[in-house]
mmCIF file of C-alpha atoms and ligand atoms in Angstrom:
data_model
loop_
_atom_site.group_PDB
_atom_site.id
_atom_site.type_symbol
_atom_site.label_atom_id
_atom_site.label_comp_id
_atom_site.label_asym_id
_atom_site.label_seq_id
_atom_site.Cartn_x
_atom_site.Cartn_y
_atom_site.Cartn_z
ATOM 1 C CA UNK A 1 -102.147 74.914 7.666
ATOM 2 C CA UNK A 2 -101.580 71.766 9.635
ATOM 3 C CA UNK A 3 -103.521 69.542 12.019
ATOM 4 C CA UNK A 4 -100.532 69.719 14.349
ATOM 5 C CA UNK A 5 -100.703 72.176 17.220
ATOM 6 C CA UNK A 6 -97.611 74.231 16.358
ATOM 7 C CA UNK A 7 -96.404 77.448 17.975
ATOM 8 C CA UNK A 8 -96.703 80.244 15.394
ATOM 9 C CA UNK A 9 -92.998 81.021 15.538
ATOM 10 C CA UNK A 10 -91.632 77.495 15.817
ATOM 11 C CA UNK A 11 -89.555 77.836 12.638
ATOM 12 C CA UNK A 12 -90.236 74.143 12.018
ATOM 13 C CA UNK A 13 -93.617 74.353 10.317
ATOM 14 C CA UNK A 14 -94.740 72.316 7.310
ATOM 15 C CA UNK A 15 -92.878 74.718 4.994
ATOM 16 C CA UNK A 16 -89.509 73.670 6.456
ATOM 17 C CA UNK A 17 -89.288 69.864 6.907
ATOM 18 C CA UNK A 18 -85.544 69.558 7.572
ATOM 19 C CA UNK A 19 -84.003 66.091 7.541
ATOM 20 C CA UNK A 20 -81.855 64.714 10.344
ATOM 21 C CA UNK A 21 -80.777 61.487 12.019
ATOM 22 C CA UNK A 22 -81.972 60.620 15.513
ATOM 23 C CA UNK A 23 -82.112 57.799 18.007
ATOM 24 C CA UNK A 24 -84.409 57.146 20.947
ATOM 25 C CA UNK A 25 -84.013 54.799 23.917
ATOM 26 C CA UNK A 26 -83.666 51.861 21.517
ATOM 27 C CA UNK A 27 -80.405 53.378 20.256
ATOM 28 C CA UNK A 28 -81.431 52.725 16.643
ATOM 29 C CA UNK A 29 -80.418 55.565 14.323
ATOM 30 C CA UNK A 30 -82.859 56.517 11.604
ATOM 31 C CA UNK A 31 -84.017 59.529 9.624
ATOM 32 C CA UNK A 32 -86.348 62.059 11.183
ATOM 33 C CA UNK A 33 -88.102 65.214 10.042
ATOM 34 C CA UNK A 34 -88.319 68.127 12.477
ATOM 35 C CA UNK A 35 -91.872 69.423 12.802
ATOM 36 C CA UNK A 36 -92.748 71.832 15.617
ATOM 37 C CA UNK A 37 -91.352 70.386 18.846
ATOM 38 C CA UNK A 38 -91.530 66.872 17.431
ATOM 39 C CA UNK A 39 -89.545 64.620 15.182
ATOM 40 C CA UNK A 40 -91.362 62.451 12.676
ATOM 41 C CA UNK A 41 -89.815 58.980 12.534
ATOM 42 C CA UNK A 42 -89.512 58.709 8.765
ATOM 43 C CA UNK A 43 -88.361 55.102 8.802
ATOM 44 C CA UNK A 44 -91.476 54.025 10.700
ATOM 45 C CA UNK A 45 -93.885 56.383 8.928
ATOM 46 C CA UNK A 46 -92.796 55.313 5.435
ATOM 47 C CA UNK A 47 -91.664 51.753 6.128
ATOM 48 C CA UNK A 48 -88.816 52.456 3.670
ATOM 49 C CA UNK A 49 -85.368 51.027 4.380
ATOM 50 C CA UNK A 50 -83.660 54.055 2.818
ATOM 51 C CA UNK A 51 -84.661 56.043 5.911
ATOM 52 C CA UNK A 52 -83.383 53.408 8.357
ATOM 53 C CA UNK A 53 -79.684 53.422 7.461
ATOM 54 C CA UNK A 54 -78.551 55.883 10.129
ATOM 55 C CA UNK A 55 -77.399 58.548 7.640
ATOM 56 C CA UNK A 56 -79.154 60.637 5.008
ATOM 57 C CA UNK A 57 -76.716 59.571 2.287
ATOM 58 C CA UNK A 58 -78.750 56.785 0.677
ATOM 59 C CA UNK A 59 -81.819 58.978 0.323
ATOM 60 C CA UNK A 60 -79.809 61.995 -0.840
ATOM 61 C CA UNK A 61 -78.226 59.877 -3.589
ATOM 62 C CA UNK A 62 -81.664 59.244 -5.095
ATOM 63 C CA UNK A 63 -81.831 62.772 -6.452
ATOM 64 C CA UNK A 64 -84.194 65.698 -6.889
ATOM 65 C CA UNK A 65 -87.223 63.729 -8.088
ATOM 66 C CA UNK A 66 -87.167 61.487 -5.005
ATOM 67 C CA UNK A 67 -86.590 64.525 -2.772
ATOM 68 C CA UNK A 68 -89.608 66.302 -4.278
ATOM 69 C CA UNK A 69 -91.784 63.190 -4.092
ATOM 70 C CA UNK A 70 -91.066 62.722 -0.393
ATOM 71 C CA UNK A 71 -91.636 66.412 0.298
ATOM 72 C CA UNK A 72 -95.026 66.277 -1.415
ATOM 73 C CA UNK A 73 -96.004 63.197 0.619
ATOM 74 C CA UNK A 74 -94.864 64.793 3.879
ATOM 75 C CA UNK A 75 -96.737 67.981 3.093
ATOM 76 C CA UNK A 76 -99.934 66.029 2.510
ATOM 77 C CA UNK A 77 -99.484 63.942 5.659
ATOM 78 C CA UNK A 78 -98.885 66.961 7.874
ATOM 79 C CA UNK A 79 -101.524 69.259 6.439
ATOM 80 C CA UNK A 80 -104.439 66.944 5.610
ATOM 81 C CA UNK A 81 -106.351 65.797 8.670
ATOM 82 C CA UNK A 82 -107.179 62.553 6.830
ATOM 83 C CA UNK A 83 -103.591 61.344 7.430
ATOM 84 C CA UNK A 84 -103.502 62.191 11.113
ATOM 85 C CA UNK A 85 -104.262 58.713 12.416
ATOM 86 C CA UNK A 86 -101.479 57.215 10.359
ATOM 87 C CA UNK A 87 -98.816 59.861 11.047
ATOM 88 C CA UNK A 88 -99.397 60.858 14.658
ATOM 89 C CA UNK A 89 -98.127 57.573 16.210
ATOM 90 C CA UNK A 90 -94.720 58.248 14.602
ATOM 91 C CA UNK A 91 -94.192 61.700 16.154
ATOM 92 C CA UNK A 92 -91.746 61.780 19.078
ATOM 93 C CA UNK A 93 -90.957 64.756 21.326
ATOM 94 C CA UNK A 94 -87.709 66.272 20.048
ATOM 95 C CA UNK A 95 -86.594 66.786 23.647
ATOM 96 C CA UNK A 96 -86.550 62.997 24.118
ATOM 97 C CA UNK A 97 -84.386 62.014 21.152
ATOM 98 C CA UNK A 98 -80.664 62.256 20.501
ATOM 99 C CA UNK A 99 -79.594 63.903 17.265
ATOM 100 C CA UNK A 100 -76.602 62.564 15.348
ATOM 101 C CA UNK A 101 -74.390 63.618 12.472
ATOM 102 C CA UNK A 102 -76.956 63.706 9.647
ATOM 103 C CA UNK A 103 -74.623 62.872 6.781
ATOM 104 C CA UNK A 104 -71.613 60.656 6.381
ATOM 105 C CA UNK A 105 -69.408 63.456 5.108
ATOM 106 C CA UNK A 106 -67.531 62.495 1.956
ATOM 107 C CA UNK A 107 -65.288 65.420 0.961
ATOM 108 C CA UNK A 108 -65.256 68.735 2.758
ATOM 109 C CA UNK A 109 -64.377 72.045 1.129
ATOM 110 C CA UNK A 110 -64.336 75.379 2.904
ATOM 111 C CA UNK A 111 -64.536 78.671 1.013
ATOM 112 C CA UNK A 112 -63.675 82.280 1.811
ATOM 113 C CA UNK A 113 -66.576 83.945 0.052
ATOM 114 C CA UNK A 114 -67.635 86.862 2.273
ATOM 115 C CA UNK A 115 -66.046 90.061 1.001
ATOM 116 C CA UNK A 116 -66.407 91.819 4.358
ATOM 117 C CA UNK A 117 -64.681 88.937 6.159
ATOM 118 C CA UNK A 118 -61.868 88.738 3.605
ATOM 119 C CA UNK A 119 -61.349 92.512 3.757
ATOM 120 C CA UNK A 120 -61.311 92.535 7.559
ATOM 121 C CA UNK A 121 -58.640 89.835 7.663
ATOM 122 C CA UNK A 122 -56.688 91.535 4.885
ATOM 123 C CA UNK A 123 -56.671 94.829 6.800
ATOM 124 C CA UNK A 124 -55.486 93.092 9.972
ATOM 125 C CA UNK A 125 -52.795 90.866 8.468
ATOM 126 C CA UNK A 126 -51.643 92.800 5.406
ATOM 127 C CA UNK A 127 -52.138 96.447 6.441
ATOM 128 C CA UNK A 128 -49.780 97.685 3.737
ATOM 129 C CA UNK A 129 -51.537 95.930 0.852
ATOM 130 C CA UNK A 130 -54.993 96.007 -0.723
ATOM 131 C CA UNK A 131 -57.458 94.221 1.606
ATOM 132 C CA UNK A 132 -58.425 91.696 -1.077
ATOM 133 C CA UNK A 133 -55.850 89.543 -2.856
ATOM 134 C CA UNK A 134 -55.794 90.017 -6.679
ATOM 135 C CA UNK A 135 -57.599 86.723 -7.303
ATOM 136 C CA UNK A 136 -60.454 87.298 -4.831
ATOM 137 C CA UNK A 137 -63.072 88.733 -7.203
ATOM 138 C CA UNK A 138 -62.188 86.327 -10.013
ATOM 139 C CA UNK A 139 -62.721 83.005 -8.226
ATOM 140 C CA UNK A 140 -64.182 81.717 -4.969
ATOM 141 C CA UNK A 141 -61.091 80.891 -2.901
ATOM 142 C CA UNK A 142 -61.301 77.616 -0.993
ATOM 143 C CA UNK A 143 -59.340 74.702 0.440
ATOM 144 C CA UNK A 144 -60.006 71.024 1.080
ATOM 145 C CA UNK A 145 -60.685 70.376 4.760
ATOM 146 C CA UNK A 146 -60.838 67.247 6.907
ATOM 147 C CA UNK A 147 -64.155 65.443 6.400
ATOM 148 C CA UNK A 148 -63.565 62.972 9.237
ATOM 149 C CA UNK A 149 -63.583 65.647 11.926
ATOM 150 C CA UNK A 150 -66.899 67.195 10.884
ATOM 151 C CA UNK A 151 -69.135 66.424 13.875
ATOM 152 C CA UNK A 152 -72.669 67.159 14.978
ATOM 153 C CA UNK A 153 -73.646 70.128 17.125
ATOM 154 C CA UNK A 154 -72.932 69.559 20.806
ATOM 155 C CA UNK A 155 -69.648 67.719 20.281
ATOM 156 C CA UNK A 156 -67.186 69.082 22.883
ATOM 157 C CA UNK A 157 -64.665 71.549 21.506
ATOM 158 C CA UNK A 158 -61.396 70.344 23.005
ATOM 159 C CA UNK A 159 -58.862 73.148 22.802
ATOM 160 C CA UNK A 160 -56.147 71.904 20.436
ATOM 161 C CA UNK A 161 -52.466 71.730 21.224
ATOM 162 C CA UNK A 162 -50.041 72.751 18.551
ATOM 163 C CA UNK A 163 -47.145 74.856 17.377
ATOM 164 C CA UNK A 164 -47.460 78.601 17.568
ATOM 165 C CA UNK A 165 -44.978 81.405 17.102
ATOM 166 C CA UNK A 166 -45.556 85.115 17.272
ATOM 167 C CA UNK A 167 -43.376 87.439 15.169
ATOM 168 C CA UNK A 168 -41.653 88.558 18.393
ATOM 169 C CA UNK A 169 -40.537 85.014 19.265
ATOM 170 C CA UNK A 170 -37.391 83.422 17.885
ATOM 171 C CA UNK A 171 -38.701 79.860 17.828
ATOM 172 C CA UNK A 172 -42.071 78.121 17.995
ATOM 173 C CA UNK A 173 -43.465 76.735 21.230
ATOM 174 C CA UNK A 174 -45.916 73.867 21.723
ATOM 175 C CA UNK A 175 -49.051 73.974 23.815
ATOM 176 C CA UNK A 176 -52.753 74.812 23.979
ATOM 177 C CA UNK A 177 -54.029 77.326 21.440
ATOM 178 C CA UNK A 178 -54.360 80.743 23.041
ATOM 179 C CA UNK A 179 -56.417 82.194 20.198
ATOM 180 C CA UNK A 180 -59.319 79.742 19.810
ATOM 181 C CA UNK A 181 -62.019 81.192 17.593
ATOM 182 C CA UNK A 182 -65.228 80.442 15.711
ATOM 183 C CA UNK A 183 -66.235 80.900 12.086
ATOM 184 C CA UNK A 184 -69.974 81.315 11.472
ATOM 185 C CA UNK A 185 -70.731 79.710 8.123
ATOM 186 C CA UNK A 186 -73.471 78.162 6.029
ATOM 187 C CA UNK A 187 -72.853 74.670 4.624
ATOM 188 C CA UNK A 188 -74.244 72.905 1.554
ATOM 189 C CA UNK A 189 -74.746 69.148 1.343
ATOM 190 C CA UNK A 190 -74.338 67.311 -1.973
ATOM 191 C CA UNK A 191 -76.859 64.571 -2.673
ATOM 192 C CA UNK A 192 -76.083 63.489 -6.217
ATOM 193 C CA UNK A 193 -72.469 62.903 -7.217
ATOM 194 C CA UNK A 194 -70.953 63.744 -10.602
ATOM 195 C CA UNK A 195 -68.706 62.016 -13.124
ATOM 196 C CA UNK A 196 -64.957 62.530 -13.017
ATOM 197 C CA UNK A 197 -64.096 64.883 -15.869
ATOM 198 C CA UNK A 198 -67.552 66.464 -16.129
ATOM 199 C CA UNK A 199 -67.905 69.922 -14.563
ATOM 200 C CA UNK A 200 -71.192 70.906 -12.928
ATOM 201 C CA UNK A 201 -72.349 74.190 -14.466
ATOM 202 C CA UNK A 202 -74.021 76.992 -12.490
ATOM 203 C CA UNK A 203 -77.419 75.732 -13.651
ATOM 204 C CA UNK A 204 -76.741 72.247 -12.262
ATOM 205 C CA UNK A 205 -76.642 73.350 -8.638
ATOM 206 C CA UNK A 206 -80.097 72.110 -7.607
ATOM 207 C CA UNK A 207 -79.576 68.814 -9.483
ATOM 208 C CA UNK A 208 -76.766 67.962 -7.093
ATOM 209 C CA UNK A 209 -77.227 69.856 -3.825
ATOM 210 C CA UNK A 210 -79.906 68.656 -1.420
ATOM 211 C CA UNK A 211 -79.831 71.213 1.337
ATOM 212 C CA UNK A 212 -78.284 73.569 3.826
ATOM 213 C CA UNK A 213 -76.923 73.384 7.359
ATOM 214 C CA UNK A 214 -75.065 75.666 9.748
ATOM 215 C CA UNK A 215 -71.325 75.278 10.189
ATOM 216 C CA UNK A 216 -68.971 76.425 12.921
ATOM 217 C CA UNK A 217 -65.432 76.104 11.583
ATOM 218 C CA UNK A 218 -63.584 76.240 14.926
ATOM 219 C CA UNK A 219 -60.199 77.850 14.304
ATOM 220 C CA UNK A 220 -56.987 78.106 16.333
ATOM 221 C CA UNK A 221 -55.659 81.425 15.060
ATOM 222 C CA UNK A 222 -52.186 81.104 16.586
ATOM 223 C CA UNK A 223 -51.646 77.650 15.086
ATOM 224 C CA UNK A 224 -53.138 78.860 11.802
ATOM 225 C CA UNK A 225 -51.014 81.975 11.424
ATOM 226 C CA UNK A 226 -47.757 80.045 11.954
ATOM 227 C CA UNK A 227 -48.550 77.063 9.726
ATOM 228 C CA UNK A 228 -50.543 78.438 6.799
ATOM 229 C CA UNK A 229 -47.770 79.832 4.606
ATOM 230 C CA UNK A 230 -47.570 78.780 1.788
ATOM 231 C CA UNK A 231 -50.130 75.930 1.538
ATOM 232 C CA UNK A 232 -53.083 77.175 3.576
ATOM 233 C CA UNK A 233 -55.102 76.003 6.585
ATOM 234 C CA UNK A 234 -54.176 72.688 8.211
ATOM 235 C CA UNK A 235 -54.093 71.766 11.927
ATOM 236 C CA UNK A 236 -55.482 75.133 13.019
ATOM 237 C CA UNK A 237 -58.791 74.029 11.487
ATOM 238 C CA UNK A 238 -58.866 70.231 11.306
ATOM 239 C CA UNK A 239 -59.365 69.463 15.017
ATOM 240 C CA UNK A 240 -63.152 69.975 14.745
ATOM 241 C CA UNK A 241 -65.826 71.390 12.473
ATOM 242 C CA UNK A 242 -69.365 71.395 13.909
ATOM 243 C CA UNK A 243 -72.562 71.272 11.861
ATOM 244 C CA UNK A 244 -76.223 71.628 12.783
ATOM 245 C CA UNK A 245 -78.199 68.376 12.993
ATOM 246 C CA UNK A 246 -80.977 69.441 10.612
ATOM 247 C CA UNK A 247 -80.399 69.735 6.870
ATOM 248 C CA UNK A 248 -82.925 72.159 5.384
ATOM 249 C CA UNK A 249 -83.857 71.182 1.802
ATOM 250 C CA UNK A 250 -83.269 73.780 -0.916
ATOM 251 C CA UNK A 251 -87.008 73.483 -1.636
ATOM 252 C CA UNK A 252 -87.721 75.089 1.752
ATOM 253 C CA UNK A 253 -85.553 78.094 0.832
ATOM 254 C CA UNK A 254 -87.336 79.150 -2.379
ATOM 255 C CA UNK A 255 -88.577 82.358 -0.716
ATOM 256 C CA UNK A 256 -85.100 83.121 0.643
ATOM 257 C CA UNK A 257 -83.384 83.265 -2.742
ATOM 258 C CA UNK A 258 -81.950 86.693 -3.540
ATOM 259 C CA UNK A 259 -79.582 88.214 -6.052
ATOM 260 C CA UNK A 260 -76.034 88.200 -4.727
ATOM 261 C CA UNK A 261 -74.170 91.522 -4.380
ATOM 262 C CA UNK A 262 -73.412 93.368 -7.622
ATOM 263 C CA UNK A 263 -70.361 91.977 -9.385
ATOM 264 C CA UNK A 264 -67.954 94.812 -10.148
ATOM 265 C CA UNK A 265 -65.397 92.651 -11.956
ATOM 266 C CA UNK A 266 -66.413 90.740 -15.114
ATOM 267 C CA UNK A 267 -66.482 87.007 -14.427
ATOM 268 C CA UNK A 268 -65.267 84.185 -16.639
ATOM 269 C CA UNK A 269 -68.222 82.456 -18.336
ATOM 270 C CA UNK A 270 -68.342 79.419 -16.023
ATOM 271 C CA UNK A 271 -68.835 81.733 -13.005
ATOM 272 C CA UNK A 272 -70.880 84.486 -14.662
ATOM 273 C CA UNK A 273 -74.315 84.403 -13.005
ATOM 274 C CA UNK A 274 -75.568 87.682 -14.454
ATOM 275 C CA UNK A 275 -78.432 85.946 -16.263
ATOM 276 C CA UNK A 276 -78.578 82.817 -14.115
ATOM 277 C CA UNK A 277 -81.150 81.837 -11.518
ATOM 278 C CA UNK A 278 -80.027 83.661 -8.362
ATOM 279 C CA UNK A 279 -78.564 81.560 -5.584
ATOM 280 C CA UNK A 280 -77.907 84.203 -2.973
ATOM 281 C CA UNK A 281 -79.842 83.220 0.166
ATOM 282 C CA UNK A 282 -81.363 85.570 2.731
ATOM 283 C CA UNK A 283 -80.235 83.535 5.738
ATOM 284 C CA UNK A 284 -79.876 85.612 8.926
ATOM 285 C CA UNK A 285 -77.337 84.144 11.351
ATOM 286 C CA UNK A 286 -77.108 84.913 15.080
ATOM 287 C CA UNK A 287 -73.996 84.208 17.164
ATOM 288 C CA UNK A 288 -74.339 83.791 20.926
ATOM 289 C CA UNK A 289 -71.537 83.504 23.468
ATOM 290 C CA UNK A 290 -72.719 81.994 26.764
ATOM 291 C CA UNK A 291 -76.266 82.925 25.783
ATOM 292 C CA UNK A 292 -75.552 86.572 24.891
ATOM 293 C CA UNK A 293 -76.062 87.752 21.322
ATOM 294 C CA UNK A 294 -72.732 89.054 20.036
ATOM 295 C CA UNK A 295 -73.215 89.175 16.253
ATOM 296 C CA UNK A 296 -75.767 88.921 13.415
ATOM 297 C CA UNK A 297 -73.933 87.950 10.209
ATOM 298 C CA UNK A 298 -76.055 88.393 7.041
ATOM 299 C CA UNK A 299 -75.507 85.516 4.597
ATOM 300 C CA UNK A 300 -77.371 87.366 1.826
ATOM 301 C CA UNK A 301 -74.360 89.695 1.431
ATOM 302 C CA UNK A 302 -71.897 86.875 0.696
ATOM 303 C CA UNK A 303 -70.269 87.623 -2.666
ATOM 304 C CA UNK A 304 -69.871 84.132 -4.123
ATOM 305 C CA UNK A 305 -73.011 81.993 -4.238
ATOM 306 C CA UNK A 306 -73.042 78.250 -3.498
ATOM 307 C CA UNK A 307 -73.822 77.623 -7.176
ATOM 308 C CA UNK A 308 -70.601 79.428 -8.129
ATOM 309 C CA UNK A 309 -68.686 77.533 -5.438
ATOM 310 C CA UNK A 310 -69.914 74.211 -6.845
ATOM 311 C CA UNK A 311 -69.154 75.230 -10.446
ATOM 312 C CA UNK A 312 -65.653 76.278 -9.422
ATOM 313 C CA UNK A 313 -65.033 73.107 -7.380
ATOM 314 C CA UNK A 314 -65.764 70.920 -10.427
ATOM 315 C CA UNK A 315 -64.520 73.080 -13.332
ATOM 316 C CA UNK A 316 -61.228 71.157 -13.425
ATOM 317 C CA UNK A 317 -63.100 67.876 -13.785
ATOM 318 C CA UNK A 318 -63.070 66.968 -10.079
ATOM 319 C CA UNK A 319 -66.100 64.812 -9.279
ATOM 320 C CA UNK A 320 -68.652 65.146 -6.513
ATOM 321 C CA UNK A 321 -69.732 62.406 -4.122
ATOM 322 C CA UNK A 322 -72.919 61.939 -2.149
ATOM 323 C CA UNK A 323 -72.258 63.478 1.265
ATOM 324 C CA UNK A 324 -69.835 66.157 0.088
ATOM 325 C CA UNK A 325 -70.036 69.218 2.286
ATOM 326 C CA UNK A 326 -68.955 72.659 1.192
ATOM 327 C CA UNK A 327 -69.075 75.655 3.493
ATOM 328 C CA UNK A 328 -69.327 79.332 2.616
ATOM 329 C CA UNK A 329 -66.449 80.650 4.661
ATOM 330 C CA UNK A 330 -66.945 83.005 7.572
ATOM 331 C CA UNK A 331 -69.963 85.230 7.026
ATOM 332 C CA UNK A 332 -69.431 88.881 7.989
ATOM 333 C CA UNK A 333 -71.401 92.010 7.150
ATOM 334 C CA UNK A 334 -70.168 95.610 6.931
ATOM 335 C CA UNK A 335 -71.114 96.542 10.519
ATOM 336 C CA UNK A 336 -69.055 95.719 13.607
ATOM 337 C CA UNK A 337 -71.896 93.635 15.061
ATOM 338 C CA UNK A 338 -72.173 91.558 11.874
ATOM 339 C CA UNK A 339 -68.768 89.915 12.093
ATOM 340 C CA UNK A 340 -68.731 86.128 12.090
ATOM 341 C CA UNK A 341 -65.527 85.486 14.075
ATOM 342 C CA UNK A 342 -63.951 86.732 17.283
ATOM 343 C CA UNK A 343 -60.748 87.702 15.499
ATOM 344 C CA UNK A 344 -62.888 90.277 13.682
ATOM 345 C CA UNK A 345 -65.159 91.135 16.635
ATOM 346 C CA UNK A 346 -62.076 91.860 18.788
ATOM 347 C CA UNK A 347 -60.045 93.167 15.832
ATOM 348 C CA UNK A 348 -57.205 90.709 16.212
ATOM 349 C CA UNK A 349 -57.506 90.740 19.995
ATOM 350 C CA UNK A 350 -56.799 94.492 20.272
ATOM 351 C CA UNK A 351 -60.394 95.553 21.041
ATOM 352 C CA UNK A 352 -61.905 93.121 23.604
ATOM 353 C CA UNK A 353 -65.673 92.702 23.666
ATOM 354 C CA UNK A 354 -67.367 93.621 26.922
ATOM 355 C CA UNK A 355 -70.038 91.078 27.813
ATOM 356 C CA UNK A 356 -73.208 91.893 29.796
ATOM 357 C CA UNK A 357 -71.696 90.416 32.975
ATOM 358 C CA UNK A 358 -68.821 92.910 32.749
ATOM 359 C CA UNK A 359 -66.200 90.393 31.655
ATOM 360 C CA UNK A 360 -64.320 90.845 28.413
ATOM 361 C CA UNK A 361 -63.369 88.481 25.606
ATOM 362 C CA UNK A 362 -60.966 88.448 22.766
ATOM 363 C CA UNK A 363 -60.739 84.734 21.981
ATOM 364 C CA UNK A 364 -62.587 81.806 23.591
ATOM 365 C CA UNK A 365 -61.948 80.665 27.153
ATOM 366 C CA UNK A 366 -62.420 77.164 28.553
ATOM 367 C CA UNK A 367 -66.069 76.673 29.489
ATOM 368 C CA UNK A 368 -67.355 79.139 26.881
ATOM 369 C CA UNK A 369 -70.393 77.982 24.899
ATOM 370 C CA UNK A 370 -70.890 79.319 21.377
ATOM 371 C CA UNK A 371 -74.223 78.789 19.618
ATOM 372 C CA UNK A 372 -75.059 79.724 16.044
ATOM 373 C CA UNK A 373 -78.699 79.885 14.979
ATOM 374 C CA UNK A 374 -80.223 81.071 11.724
ATOM 375 C CA UNK A 375 -83.535 81.705 10.043
ATOM 376 C CA UNK A 376 -84.763 82.552 6.568
ATOM 377 C CA UNK A 377 -88.024 83.570 4.891
ATOM 378 C CA UNK A 378 -90.219 80.508 4.428
ATOM 379 C CA UNK A 379 -92.623 79.779 1.604
ATOM 380 C CA UNK A 380 -95.626 80.187 3.931
ATOM 381 C CA UNK A 381 -94.852 83.827 4.740
ATOM 382 C CA UNK A 382 -93.135 83.377 8.107
ATOM 383 C CA UNK A 383 -89.581 82.398 8.877
ATOM 384 C CA UNK A 384 -88.072 78.936 8.903
ATOM 385 C CA UNK A 385 -85.312 77.893 11.266
ATOM 386 C CA UNK A 386 -82.023 76.308 10.312
ATOM 387 C CA UNK A 387 -81.737 75.056 13.883
ATOM 388 C CA UNK A 388 -78.520 75.561 15.775
ATOM 389 C CA UNK A 389 -74.942 74.461 16.025
ATOM 390 C CA UNK A 390 -73.421 74.715 19.462
ATOM 391 C CA UNK A 391 -70.241 73.722 21.252
ATOM 392 C CA UNK A 392 -68.581 74.108 24.640
ATOM 393 C CA UNK A 393 -64.860 74.720 24.917
ATOM 394 C CA UNK A 394 -63.028 72.155 27.027
ATOM 395 C CA UNK A 395 -59.432 72.399 28.286
ATOM 396 C CA UNK A 396 -56.611 71.109 26.150
ATOM 397 C CA UNK A 397 -55.179 67.715 27.017
ATOM 398 C CA UNK A 398 -51.810 67.867 28.789
ATOM 399 C CA UNK A 399 -49.255 68.404 26.025
HETATM 400 CA CA1 CA B 1 -63.745 78.694 7.477
#
C-alpha cells in the first residue's frame, strides 16, 4: 500500500522503484526514482551528494548493502503516511522532466544467448549446417561492443552509411544501410567492480549487478554480413545502442526469477547452474513498430542466464568496472510472433510483414519508430514495468 494515488496498473508502484537520471527546467541532472506518474528527486529527498552527480555510477559502486538500505528507506517513505509531508514536495510529474542516460557506461558486452534467435539466424545463413554452432551450448557467445555509443531511449537513430556487398555483387558499394534492424534485448548493469585476475562465480552475480534495463541493439544487417567474418560485429552495430532510462533493481525482480530452460549438454563447473540459485527472469517484452504490436519475445526462455554471462565474462580473469553493461542478445521465442528482430520476423526479408495500415515491412524505413516495453511479476502480486526504449529512424547523412 502507499499514500500515493497510483493507478492500479501503473507498473511503477512501490515494489518497483527503478533508478534513473533526470533534469527539470534548471537543467541540473540528478538521480530520480520512478513512482506512478511521478519522479522522486532523490538528491533533494535524501540530501545526499551521491544522488546529485548526474549518473548512477557513484551510488551503484557502493554495493548491495547500500542498495538495500536505500530501498528500505524508500519503501518506508512511500508506504507510511507519516513520511508524506517530507517526501511529497520532492515528487515531480514525470511528463515534465527530461530523462538522461542513467549510467556512464564503462565496458559493453553483447551476448547471443537466445537459442531460438541463434537457431533462426543459423537456418537463414547456414542452411546446410546445424542451426547452432558447436560451441553454442557450451558457452555464452558474446563480443565486446562500443560503450560510448550506448545512448538513452529517444536518441535519433540515424541510418548508418557503410560498406555492403551481396553475394551477387563483385565489389562492395558504399552508402546508407538498406537492411536496418532492431534487436530486442535485456541489459544488466554492473554496480560493483571486481579485481583483475579474480573471476566472479555464478553465486557472485547479485554482489556485482545492480539492475536491469531494456536494450535495442540497432543493427545494419547488410554492413554486418559483409564485415563480420572472421572477427565478429563491428560497424554494423556500433553506430547506436539504445537503453531504457530506468534501471530496475534486481531486488524488484525477486518474483520474476525462474529456472532457465533445461540444459541438455553438461556444462563445465564454472557455468553449471544445476544446483545454483536460478537467474532466469520472467520478463515479457513487447515490440511495437509505429505503435503496432509486432512481437512478444519471452526473456524467460533465454538459455544462458545473466549470472552465467557474468561468470563467463570474468572466468579468464578480466575485471568488471562500475557501469559495465552486458546485454542478453536478441530475445526470440519459438513462435513467429515472438521474434526479437525484423530479420527473423521477415525471414531475411523474404516474408514481409503486413502492417494494419496495409503497408509491408522487411527492414526499417526512414521515419519508422520502434518501441520496446517490458513487464515482469512484481513482489506485490501485480506486474512491474521496465519502462520503454524507443527510437525514430532518420535518413542517412549524404555519403
Ligand atoms: Ca545484439
